[in-house]
């Protein structure tokens, strides 16, 4: 298994607007190509302007194929344009992670 852990930080005061934009225009197309995420969470303590999500893939090849299909979808391009124009996001951190041998999740 390969876990794609992504953390995003929004401009102060814009996270609700950003998540609403994503819920309406991004999530439907993204989940159509990637499946349902393992987790999609907003920070409650610490940097309250951030959120994270985790997508699970069978392998790096599975991730690449699904993300390539997503990038080719015109609805995803439309969402990315809307998100860029809104300018709510200020940073993104991506980590690809694999489970340790002793963990059975």
PDB file of N, CA and C in Angstrom:
ATOM      1  N   UNK A   1       0.842  -1.190   0.000  1.00  0.00           N
ATOM      2  CA  UNK A   1       0.000   0.000   0.000  1.00  0.00           C
ATOM      3  C   UNK A   1       0.879   1.241   0.000  1.00  0.00           C
ATOM      4  N   UNK A   2       0.380   2.261  -0.652  1.00  0.00           N
ATOM      5  CA  UNK A   2       1.055   3.544  -0.701  1.00  0.00           C
ATOM      6  C   UNK A   2       0.056   4.601  -0.248  1.00  0.00           C
ATOM      7  N   UNK A   3       0.455   5.391   0.745  1.00  0.00           N
ATOM      8  CA  UNK A   3      -0.405   6.429   1.294  1.00  0.00           C
ATOM      9  C   UNK A   3       0.113   7.782   0.828  1.00  0.00           C
ATOM     10  N   UNK A   4      -0.765   8.554   0.203  1.00  0.00           N
ATOM     11  CA  UNK A   4      -0.436   9.901  -0.262  1.00  0.00           C
ATOM     12  C   UNK A   4      -1.034  10.862   0.756  1.00  0.00           C
ATOM     13  N   UNK A   5      -0.180  11.389   1.633  1.00  0.00           N
ATOM     14  CA  UNK A   5      -0.607  12.260   2.726  1.00  0.00           C
ATOM     15  C   UNK A   5      -0.349  13.698   2.301  1.00  0.00           C
ATOM     16  N   UNK A   6      -1.402  14.476   2.249  1.00  0.00           N
ATOM     17  CA  UNK A   6      -1.294  15.856   1.762  1.00  0.00           C
ATOM     18  C   UNK A   6      -1.806  16.825   2.823  1.00  0.00           C
ATOM     19  N   UNK A   7      -1.018  17.840   3.107  1.00  0.00           N
ATOM     20  CA  UNK A   7      -1.395  18.876   4.065  1.00  0.00           C
ATOM     21  C   UNK A   7      -1.387  20.212   3.342  1.00  0.00           C
ATOM     22  N   UNK A   8      -2.463  20.956   3.487  1.00  0.00           N
ATOM     23  CA  UNK A   8      -2.626  22.250   2.837  1.00  0.00           C
ATOM     24  C   UNK A   8      -2.833  23.326   3.892  1.00  0.00           C
ATOM     25  N   UNK A   9      -2.331  24.509   3.626  1.00  0.00           N
ATOM     26  CA  UNK A   9      -2.549  25.656   4.508  1.00  0.00           C
ATOM     27  C   UNK A   9      -3.211  26.757   3.695  1.00  0.00           C
ATOM     28  N   UNK A  10      -4.262  27.315   4.264  1.00  0.00           N
ATOM     29  CA  UNK A  10      -5.029  28.380   3.610  1.00  0.00           C
ATOM     30  C   UNK A  10      -4.688  29.744   4.210  1.00  0.00           C
ATOM     31  N   UNK A  11      -4.978  30.772   3.461  1.00  0.00           N
ATOM     32  CA  UNK A  11      -4.884  32.135   3.979  1.00  0.00           C
ATOM     33  C   UNK A  11      -5.779  32.215   5.217  1.00  0.00           C
ATOM     34  N   UNK A  12      -5.363  32.920   6.263  1.00  0.00           N
ATOM     35  CA  UNK A  12      -6.211  33.048   7.448  1.00  0.00           C
ATOM     36  C   UNK A  12      -7.613  33.546   7.071  1.00  0.00           C
ATOM     37  N   UNK A  13      -8.599  32.899   7.636  1.00  0.00           N
ATOM     38  CA  UNK A  13      -9.985  33.293   7.418  1.00  0.00           C
ATOM     39  C   UNK A  13     -10.620  32.763   6.142  1.00  0.00           C
ATOM     40  N   UNK A  14      -9.912  31.918   5.378  1.00  0.00           N
ATOM     41  CA  UNK A  14     -10.468  31.451   4.097  1.00  0.00           C
ATOM     42  C   UNK A  14     -10.710  29.948   4.036  1.00  0.00           C
ATOM     43  N   UNK A  15     -10.384  29.207   5.072  1.00  0.00           N
ATOM     44  CA  UNK A  15     -10.468  27.744   4.978  1.00  0.00           C
ATOM     45  C   UNK A  15     -11.893  27.271   4.705  1.00  0.00           C
ATOM     46  N   UNK A  16     -12.883  27.877   5.316  1.00  0.00           N
ATOM     47  CA  UNK A  16     -14.266  27.464   5.076  1.00  0.00           C
ATOM     48  C   UNK A  16     -14.661  27.708   3.622  1.00  0.00           C
ATOM     49  N   UNK A  17     -14.239  28.833   3.066  1.00  0.00           N
ATOM     50  CA  UNK A  17     -14.528  29.135   1.660  1.00  0.00           C
ATOM     51  C   UNK A  17     -13.820  28.133   0.745  1.00  0.00           C
ATOM     52  N   UNK A  18     -12.557  27.850   1.070  1.00  0.00           N
ATOM     53  CA  UNK A  18     -11.801  26.912   0.243  1.00  0.00           C
ATOM     54  C   UNK A  18     -12.433  25.523   0.272  1.00  0.00           C
ATOM     55  N   UNK A  19     -12.759  25.028   1.466  1.00  0.00           N
ATOM     56  CA  UNK A  19     -13.349  23.701   1.570  1.00  0.00           C
ATOM     57  C   UNK A  19     -14.719  23.631   0.899  1.00  0.00           C
ATOM     58  N   UNK A  20     -15.478  24.717   0.934  1.00  0.00           N
ATOM     59  CA  UNK A  20     -16.774  24.753   0.243  1.00  0.00           C
ATOM     60  C   UNK A  20     -16.576  24.681  -1.274  1.00  0.00           C
ATOM     61  N   UNK A  21     -15.592  25.409  -1.781  1.00  0.00           N
ATOM     62  CA  UNK A  21     -15.270  25.363  -3.212  1.00  0.00           C
ATOM     63  C   UNK A  21     -14.859  23.949  -3.611  1.00  0.00           C
ATOM     64  N   UNK A  22     -13.999  23.338  -2.814  1.00  0.00           N
ATOM     65  CA  UNK A  22     -13.537  21.980  -3.098  1.00  0.00           C
ATOM     66  C   UNK A  22     -14.696  20.985  -3.010  1.00  0.00           C
ATOM     67  N   UNK A  23     -15.531  21.100  -1.986  1.00  0.00           N
ATOM     68  CA  UNK A  23     -16.645  20.166  -1.807  1.00  0.00           C
ATOM     69  C   UNK A  23     -17.577  20.182  -3.022  1.00  0.00           C
ATOM     70  N   UNK A  24     -17.787  21.347  -3.582  1.00  0.00           N
ATOM     71  CA  UNK A  24     -18.708  21.475  -4.719  1.00  0.00           C
ATOM     72  C   UNK A  24     -18.058  21.110  -6.048  1.00  0.00           C
ATOM     73  N   UNK A  25     -16.817  21.531  -6.250  1.00  0.00           N
ATOM     74  CA  UNK A  25     -16.213  21.404  -7.579  1.00  0.00           C
ATOM     75  C   UNK A  25     -15.030  20.446  -7.665  1.00  0.00           C
ATOM     76  N   UNK A  26     -14.324  20.201  -6.572  1.00  0.00           N
ATOM     77  CA  UNK A  26     -13.134  19.363  -6.616  1.00  0.00           C
ATOM     78  C   UNK A  26     -13.374  17.928  -6.182  1.00  0.00           C
ATOM     79  N   UNK A  27     -14.020  17.762  -5.041  1.00  0.00           N
ATOM     80  CA  UNK A  27     -14.188  16.422  -4.480  1.00  0.00           C
ATOM     81  C   UNK A  27     -14.929  15.454  -5.408  1.00  0.00           C
ATOM     82  N   UNK A  28     -16.024  15.872  -6.044  1.00  0.00           N
ATOM     83  CA  UNK A  28     -16.722  14.915  -6.911  1.00  0.00           C
ATOM     84  C   UNK A  28     -15.823  14.343  -8.022  1.00  0.00           C
ATOM     85  N   UNK A  29     -15.072  15.188  -8.677  1.00  0.00           N
ATOM     86  CA  UNK A  29     -14.222  14.703  -9.772  1.00  0.00           C
ATOM     87  C   UNK A  29     -13.013  13.948  -9.226  1.00  0.00           C
ATOM     88  N   UNK A  30     -12.432  14.417  -8.148  1.00  0.00           N
ATOM     89  CA  UNK A  30     -11.258  13.746  -7.595  1.00  0.00           C
ATOM     90  C   UNK A  30     -11.620  12.347  -7.091  1.00  0.00           C
ATOM     91  N   UNK A  31     -12.712  12.225  -6.376  1.00  0.00           N
ATOM     92  CA  UNK A  31     -13.094  10.912  -5.854  1.00  0.00           C
ATOM     93  C   UNK A  31     -13.544   9.976  -6.975  1.00  0.00           C
ATOM     94  N   UNK A  32     -14.037  10.529  -8.071  1.00  0.00           N
ATOM     95  CA  UNK A  32     -14.396   9.701  -9.223  1.00  0.00           C
ATOM     96  C   UNK A  32     -13.162   8.985  -9.787  1.00  0.00           C
ATOM     97  N   UNK A  33     -12.007   9.644  -9.757  1.00  0.00           N
ATOM     98  CA  UNK A  33     -10.780   9.060 -10.297  1.00  0.00           C
ATOM     99  C   UNK A  33      -9.936   8.338  -9.247  1.00  0.00           C
ATOM    100  N   UNK A  34      -9.897   8.869  -8.027  1.00  0.00           N
ATOM    101  CA  UNK A  34      -9.003   8.326  -7.005  1.00  0.00           C
ATOM    102  C   UNK A  34      -9.702   7.404  -6.013  1.00  0.00           C
ATOM    103  N   UNK A  35     -11.016   7.388  -6.018  1.00  0.00           N
ATOM    104  CA  UNK A  35     -11.766   6.657  -5.008  1.00  0.00           C
ATOM    105  C   UNK A  35     -11.952   7.538  -3.781  1.00  0.00           C
ATOM    106  N   UNK A  36     -12.484   6.968  -2.747  1.00  0.00           N
ATOM    107  CA  UNK A  36     -12.697   7.724  -1.506  1.00  0.00           C
ATOM    108  C   UNK A  36     -11.383   7.809  -0.735  1.00  0.00           C
ATOM    109  N   UNK A  37     -11.093   8.963  -0.139  1.00  0.00           N
ATOM    110  CA  UNK A  37      -9.873   9.060   0.668  1.00  0.00           C
ATOM    111  C   UNK A  37     -10.019   8.279   1.969  1.00  0.00           C
ATOM    112  N   UNK A  38      -8.893   7.880   2.517  1.00  0.00           N
ATOM    113  CA  UNK A  38      -8.881   7.227   3.828  1.00  0.00           C
ATOM    114  C   UNK A  38      -9.319   8.219   4.899  1.00  0.00           C
ATOM    115  N   UNK A  39      -8.885   9.465   4.749  1.00  0.00           N
ATOM    116  CA  UNK A  39      -9.219  10.513   5.715  1.00  0.00           C
ATOM    117  C   UNK A  39      -9.210  11.869   5.015  1.00  0.00           C
ATOM    118  N   UNK A  40     -10.053  12.758   5.503  1.00  0.00           N
ATOM    119  CA  UNK A  40     -10.085  14.153   5.052  1.00  0.00           C
ATOM    120  C   UNK A  40     -10.414  14.948   6.304  1.00  0.00           C
ATOM    121  N   UNK A  41      -9.429  15.641   6.853  1.00  0.00           N
ATOM    122  CA  UNK A  41      -9.589  16.229   8.175  1.00  0.00           C
ATOM    123  C   UNK A  41      -9.126  17.680   8.223  1.00  0.00           C
ATOM    124  N   UNK A  42      -9.833  18.460   9.025  1.00  0.00           N
ATOM    125  CA  UNK A  42      -9.477  19.855   9.277  1.00  0.00           C
ATOM    126  C   UNK A  42      -8.815  19.941  10.646  1.00  0.00           C
ATOM    127  N   UNK A  43      -7.806  20.790  10.756  1.00  0.00           N
ATOM    128  CA  UNK A  43      -7.089  20.953  12.014  1.00  0.00           C
ATOM    129  C   UNK A  43      -7.974  21.656  13.042  1.00  0.00           C
ATOM    130  N   UNK A  44      -8.036  21.086  14.239  1.00  0.00           N
ATOM    131  CA  UNK A  44      -8.817  21.682  15.314  1.00  0.00           C
ATOM    132  C   UNK A  44      -7.922  22.455  16.281  1.00  0.00           C
ATOM    133  N   UNK A  45      -6.695  21.980  16.485  1.00  0.00           N
ATOM    134  CA  UNK A  45      -5.738  22.703  17.316  1.00  0.00           C
ATOM    135  C   UNK A  45      -4.454  22.852  16.512  1.00  0.00           C
ATOM    136  N   UNK A  46      -3.623  23.793  16.896  1.00  0.00           N
ATOM    137  CA  UNK A  46      -2.425  24.071  16.103  1.00  0.00           C
ATOM    138  C   UNK A  46      -2.775  25.077  15.017  1.00  0.00           C
ATOM    139  N   UNK A  47      -2.288  24.856  13.811  1.00  0.00           N
ATOM    140  CA  UNK A  47      -2.576  25.770  12.710  1.00  0.00           C
ATOM    141  C   UNK A  47      -3.986  25.500  12.190  1.00  0.00           C
ATOM    142  N   UNK A  48      -4.946  26.271  12.675  1.00  0.00           N
ATOM    143  CA  UNK A  48      -6.348  26.054  12.322  1.00  0.00           C
ATOM    144  C   UNK A  48      -6.665  26.468  10.888  1.00  0.00           C
ATOM    145  N   UNK A  49      -5.687  26.963  10.166  1.00  0.00           N
ATOM    146  CA  UNK A  49      -5.866  27.303   8.759  1.00  0.00           C
ATOM    147  C   UNK A  49      -5.427  26.156   7.855  1.00  0.00           C
ATOM    148  N   UNK A  50      -5.250  24.966   8.420  1.00  0.00           N
ATOM    149  CA  UNK A  50      -4.759  23.846   7.612  1.00  0.00           C
ATOM    150  C   UNK A  50      -5.710  22.655   7.687  1.00  0.00           C
ATOM    151  N   UNK A  51      -5.569  21.799   6.692  1.00  0.00           N
ATOM    152  CA  UNK A  51      -6.310  20.548   6.640  1.00  0.00           C
ATOM    153  C   UNK A  51      -5.445  19.519   5.926  1.00  0.00           C
ATOM    154  N   UNK A  52      -5.825  18.247   6.065  1.00  0.00           N
ATOM    155  CA  UNK A  52      -5.051  17.201   5.405  1.00  0.00           C
ATOM    156  C   UNK A  52      -5.980  16.113   4.908  1.00  0.00           C
ATOM    157  N   UNK A  53      -5.492  15.385   3.921  1.00  0.00           N
ATOM    158  CA  UNK A  53      -6.220  14.219   3.442  1.00  0.00           C
ATOM    159  C   UNK A  53      -5.232  13.138   3.054  1.00  0.00           C
ATOM    160  N   UNK A  54      -5.729  11.903   3.077  1.00  0.00           N
ATOM    161  CA  UNK A  54      -4.896  10.741   2.785  1.00  0.00           C
ATOM    162  C   UNK A  54      -5.611   9.888   1.736  1.00  0.00           C
ATOM    163  N   UNK A  55      -4.918   9.665   0.629  1.00  0.00           N
ATOM    164  CA  UNK A  55      -5.424   8.789  -0.432  1.00  0.00           C
ATOM    165  C   UNK A  55      -4.593   7.517  -0.402  1.00  0.00           C
ATOM    166  N   UNK A  56      -5.208   6.383  -0.672  1.00  0.00           N
ATOM    167  CA  UNK A  56      -4.530   5.093  -0.604  1.00  0.00           C
ATOM    168  C   UNK A  56      -4.485   4.477  -2.003  1.00  0.00           C
ATOM    169  N   UNK A  57      -3.297   3.987  -2.350  1.00  0.00           N
ATOM    170  CA  UNK A  57      -3.087   3.346  -3.649  1.00  0.00           C
ATOM    171  C   UNK A  57      -2.468   1.975  -3.433  1.00  0.00           C
ATOM    172  N   UNK A  58      -2.684   1.096  -4.398  1.00  0.00           N
ATOM    173  CA  UNK A  58      -2.078  -0.237  -4.331  1.00  0.00           C
ATOM    174  C   UNK A  58      -0.569  -0.166  -4.510  1.00  0.00           C
ATOM    175  N   UNK A  59      -0.114   0.797  -5.325  1.00  0.00           N
ATOM    176  CA  UNK A  59       1.311   0.904  -5.661  1.00  0.00           C
ATOM    177  C   UNK A  59       1.562   2.275  -6.274  1.00  0.00           C
ATOM    178  N   UNK A  60       2.827   2.561  -6.530  1.00  0.00           N
ATOM    179  CA  UNK A  60       3.176   3.813  -7.207  1.00  0.00           C
ATOM    180  C   UNK A  60       2.585   3.840  -8.615  1.00  0.00           C
ATOM    181  N   UNK A  61       2.549   2.711  -9.278  1.00  0.00           N
ATOM    182  CA  UNK A  61       1.976   2.639 -10.628  1.00  0.00           C
ATOM    183  C   UNK A  61       0.470   2.921 -10.591  1.00  0.00           C
ATOM    184  N   UNK A  62      -0.220   2.393  -9.583  1.00  0.00           N
ATOM    185  CA  UNK A  62      -1.652   2.649  -9.410  1.00  0.00           C
ATOM    186  C   UNK A  62      -1.891   4.140  -9.183  1.00  0.00           C
ATOM    187  N   UNK A  63      -1.082   4.740  -8.327  1.00  0.00           N
ATOM    188  CA  UNK A  63      -1.202   6.181  -8.055  1.00  0.00           C
ATOM    189  C   UNK A  63      -0.989   6.978  -9.330  1.00  0.00           C
ATOM    190  N   UNK A  64       0.060   6.657 -10.061  1.00  0.00           N
ATOM    191  CA  UNK A  64       0.376   7.386 -11.287  1.00  0.00           C
ATOM    192  C   UNK A  64      -0.761   7.288 -12.303  1.00  0.00           C
ATOM    193  N   UNK A  65      -1.299   6.107 -12.502  1.00  0.00           N
ATOM    194  CA  UNK A  65      -2.384   5.921 -13.474  1.00  0.00           C
ATOM    195  C   UNK A  65      -3.634   6.706 -13.074  1.00  0.00           C
ATOM    196  N   UNK A  66      -3.999   6.646 -11.804  1.00  0.00           N
ATOM    197  CA  UNK A  66      -5.192   7.357 -11.341  1.00  0.00           C
ATOM    198  C   UNK A  66      -4.999   8.861 -11.412  1.00  0.00           C
ATOM    199  N   UNK A  67      -3.827   9.346 -11.034  1.00  0.00           N
ATOM    200  CA  UNK A  67      -3.587  10.790 -11.061  1.00  0.00           C
ATOM    201  C   UNK A  67      -3.480  11.304 -12.492  1.00  0.00           C
ATOM    202  N   UNK A  68      -2.966  10.502 -13.410  1.00  0.00           N
ATOM    203  CA  UNK A  68      -2.927  10.910 -14.816  1.00  0.00           C
ATOM    204  C   UNK A  68      -4.342  11.052 -15.368  1.00  0.00           C
ATOM    205  N   UNK A  69      -5.212  10.113 -15.024  1.00  0.00           N
ATOM    206  CA  UNK A  69      -6.606  10.201 -15.465  1.00  0.00           C
ATOM    207  C   UNK A  69      -7.271  11.445 -14.888  1.00  0.00           C
ATOM    208  N   UNK A  70      -7.007  11.734 -13.628  1.00  0.00           N
ATOM    209  CA  UNK A  70      -7.553  12.935 -12.987  1.00  0.00           C
ATOM    210  C   UNK A  70      -7.096  14.190 -13.716  1.00  0.00           C
ATOM    211  N   UNK A  71      -5.815  14.269 -14.019  1.00  0.00           N
ATOM    212  CA  UNK A  71      -5.265  15.463 -14.681  1.00  0.00           C
ATOM    213  C   UNK A  71      -5.853  15.673 -16.072  1.00  0.00           C
ATOM    214  N   UNK A  72      -6.324  14.624 -16.719  1.00  0.00           N
ATOM    215  CA  UNK A  72      -6.901  14.734 -18.059  1.00  0.00           C
ATOM    216  C   UNK A  72      -8.373  15.131 -18.036  1.00  0.00           C
ATOM    217  N   UNK A  73      -8.989  15.102 -16.865  1.00  0.00           N
ATOM    218  CA  UNK A  73     -10.421  15.392 -16.758  1.00  0.00           C
ATOM    219  C   UNK A  73     -10.657  16.903 -16.810  1.00  0.00           C
ATOM    220  N   UNK A  74     -11.446  17.388 -17.769  1.00  0.00           N
ATOM    221  CA  UNK A  74     -11.708  18.835 -17.872  1.00  0.00           C
ATOM    222  C   UNK A  74     -12.344  19.425 -16.614  1.00  0.00           C
ATOM    223  N   UNK A  75     -13.138  18.640 -15.905  1.00  0.00           N
ATOM    224  CA  UNK A  75     -13.762  19.141 -14.667  1.00  0.00           C
ATOM    225  C   UNK A  75     -12.705  19.427 -13.610  1.00  0.00           C
ATOM    226  N   UNK A  76     -11.632  18.637 -13.573  1.00  0.00           N
ATOM    227  CA  UNK A  76     -10.545  18.876 -12.623  1.00  0.00           C
ATOM    228  C   UNK A  76      -9.794  20.146 -13.002  1.00  0.00           C
ATOM    229  N   UNK A  77      -9.554  20.336 -14.291  1.00  0.00           N
ATOM    230  CA  UNK A  77      -8.886  21.557 -14.754  1.00  0.00           C
ATOM    231  C   UNK A  77      -9.710  22.790 -14.393  1.00  0.00           C
ATOM    232  N   UNK A  78     -11.016  22.680 -14.514  1.00  0.00           N
ATOM    233  CA  UNK A  78     -11.898  23.795 -14.144  1.00  0.00           C
ATOM    234  C   UNK A  78     -11.787  24.090 -12.655  1.00  0.00           C
ATOM    235  N   UNK A  79     -11.803  23.033 -11.831  1.00  0.00           N
ATOM    236  CA  UNK A  79     -11.663  23.243 -10.391  1.00  0.00           C
ATOM    237  C   UNK A  79     -10.319  23.886 -10.059  1.00  0.00           C
ATOM    238  N   UNK A  80      -9.233  23.390 -10.640  1.00  0.00           N
ATOM    239  CA  UNK A  80      -7.903  23.953 -10.361  1.00  0.00           C
ATOM    240  C   UNK A  80      -7.850  25.438 -10.719  1.00  0.00           C
ATOM    241  N   UNK A  81      -8.484  25.804 -11.819  1.00  0.00           N
ATOM    242  CA  UNK A  81      -8.521  27.219 -12.229  1.00  0.00           C
ATOM    243  C   UNK A  81      -9.303  28.042 -11.200  1.00  0.00           C
ATOM    244  N   UNK A  82     -10.442  27.532 -10.785  1.00  0.00           N
ATOM    245  CA  UNK A  82     -11.252  28.238  -9.783  1.00  0.00           C
ATOM    246  C   UNK A  82     -10.482  28.391  -8.474  1.00  0.00           C
ATOM    247  N   UNK A  83      -9.795  27.339  -8.067  1.00  0.00           N
ATOM    248  CA  UNK A  83      -9.024  27.375  -6.824  1.00  0.00           C
ATOM    249  C   UNK A  83      -7.882  28.387  -6.923  1.00  0.00           C
ATOM    250  N   UNK A  84      -7.191  28.390  -8.054  1.00  0.00           N
ATOM    251  CA  UNK A  84      -6.087  29.331  -8.238  1.00  0.00           C
ATOM    252  C   UNK A  84      -6.592  30.770  -8.225  1.00  0.00           C
ATOM    253  N   UNK A  85      -7.709  31.014  -8.873  1.00  0.00           N
ATOM    254  CA  UNK A  85      -8.274  32.369  -8.912  1.00  0.00           C
ATOM    255  C   UNK A  85      -8.730  32.826  -7.533  1.00  0.00           C
ATOM    256  N   UNK A  86      -9.251  31.908  -6.732  1.00  0.00           N
ATOM    257  CA  UNK A  86      -9.694  32.263  -5.376  1.00  0.00           C
ATOM    258  C   UNK A  86      -8.494  32.594  -4.495  1.00  0.00           C
ATOM    259  N   UNK A  87      -7.363  31.956  -4.753  1.00  0.00           N
ATOM    260  CA  UNK A  87      -6.103  32.214  -4.035  1.00  0.00           C
ATOM    261  C   UNK A  87      -6.215  31.992  -2.524  1.00  0.00           C
ATOM    262  N   UNK A  88      -6.959  30.978  -2.123  1.00  0.00           N
ATOM    263  CA  UNK A  88      -7.084  30.659  -0.705  1.00  0.00           C
ATOM    264  C   UNK A  88      -5.866  29.910  -0.171  1.00  0.00           C
ATOM    265  N   UNK A  89      -5.237  29.091  -1.009  1.00  0.00           N
ATOM    266  CA  UNK A  89      -4.127  28.251  -0.554  1.00  0.00           C
ATOM    267  C   UNK A  89      -2.803  29.006  -0.538  1.00  0.00           C
ATOM    268  N   UNK A  90      -2.014  28.763   0.515  1.00  0.00           N
ATOM    269  CA  UNK A  90      -0.679  29.366   0.551  1.00  0.00           C
ATOM    270  C   UNK A  90       0.431  28.323   0.584  1.00  0.00           C
ATOM    271  N   UNK A  91       0.106  27.066   0.948  1.00  0.00           N
ATOM    272  CA  UNK A  91       1.142  26.034   0.906  1.00  0.00           C
ATOM    273  C   UNK A  91       0.521  24.654   0.805  1.00  0.00           C
ATOM    274  N   UNK A  92       1.353  23.723   0.328  1.00  0.00           N
ATOM    275  CA  UNK A  92       0.957  22.335   0.185  1.00  0.00           C
ATOM    276  C   UNK A  92       2.172  21.471   0.480  1.00  0.00           C
ATOM    277  N   UNK A  93       1.963  20.412   1.256  1.00  0.00           N
ATOM    278  CA  UNK A  93       3.029  19.445   1.538  1.00  0.00           C
ATOM    279  C   UNK A  93       2.500  18.056   1.206  1.00  0.00           C
ATOM    280  N   UNK A  94       3.234  17.334   0.385  1.00  0.00           N
ATOM    281  CA  UNK A  94       2.846  15.974   0.008  1.00  0.00           C
ATOM    282  C   UNK A  94       3.897  14.996   0.531  1.00  0.00           C
ATOM    283  N   UNK A  95       3.425  13.895   1.088  1.00  0.00           N
ATOM    284  CA  UNK A  95       4.325  12.834   1.529  1.00  0.00           C
ATOM    285  C   UNK A  95       3.752  11.506   1.071  1.00  0.00           C
ATOM    286  N   UNK A  96       4.563  10.706   0.389  1.00  0.00           N
ATOM    287  CA  UNK A  96       4.173   9.354   0.036  1.00  0.00           C
ATOM    288  C   UNK A  96       4.746   8.442   1.117  1.00  0.00           C
ATOM    289  N   UNK A  97       3.866   7.644   1.741  1.00  0.00           N
ATOM    290  CA  UNK A  97       4.276   6.845   2.885  1.00  0.00           C
ATOM    291  C   UNK A  97       3.828   5.396   2.710  1.00  0.00           C
ATOM    292  N   UNK A  98       4.598   4.491   3.315  1.00  0.00           N
ATOM    293  CA  UNK A  98       4.255   3.075   3.326  1.00  0.00           C
ATOM    294  C   UNK A  98       4.194   2.594   4.768  1.00  0.00           C
ATOM    295  N   UNK A  99       3.351   1.615   5.059  1.00  0.00           N
ATOM    296  CA  UNK A  99       3.241   1.133   6.435  1.00  0.00           C
ATOM    297  C   UNK A  99       4.497   0.356   6.843  1.00  0.00           C
ATOM    298  N   UNK A 100       4.803   0.393   8.126  1.00  0.00           N
ATOM    299  CA  UNK A 100       5.923  -0.390   8.648  1.00  0.00           C
ATOM    300  C   UNK A 100       5.493  -1.846   8.749  1.00  0.00           C
ATOM    301  N   UNK A 101       6.454  -2.750   8.739  1.00  0.00           N
ATOM    302  CA  UNK A 101       6.185  -4.174   8.685  1.00  0.00           C
ATOM    303  C   UNK A 101       5.370  -4.738   9.810  1.00  0.00           C
ATOM    304  N   UNK A 102       5.478  -4.204  11.018  1.00  0.00           N
ATOM    305  CA  UNK A 102       4.768  -4.784  12.152  1.00  0.00           C
ATOM    306  C   UNK A 102       3.345  -4.279  12.314  1.00  0.00           C
ATOM    307  N   UNK A 103       2.940  -3.278  11.539  1.00  0.00           N
ATOM    308  CA  UNK A 103       1.608  -2.690  11.689  1.00  0.00           C
ATOM    309  C   UNK A 103       0.610  -3.402  10.779  1.00  0.00           C
ATOM    310  N   UNK A 104      -0.478  -3.840  11.358  1.00  0.00           N
ATOM    311  CA  UNK A 104      -1.560  -4.449  10.584  1.00  0.00           C
ATOM    312  C   UNK A 104      -2.789  -3.562  10.723  1.00  0.00           C
ATOM    313  N   UNK A 105      -3.019  -2.714   9.719  1.00  0.00           N
ATOM    314  CA  UNK A 105      -4.103  -1.738   9.803  1.00  0.00           C
ATOM    315  C   UNK A 105      -5.345  -2.103   9.193  1.00  0.00           C
TER     316      UNK A 105
END
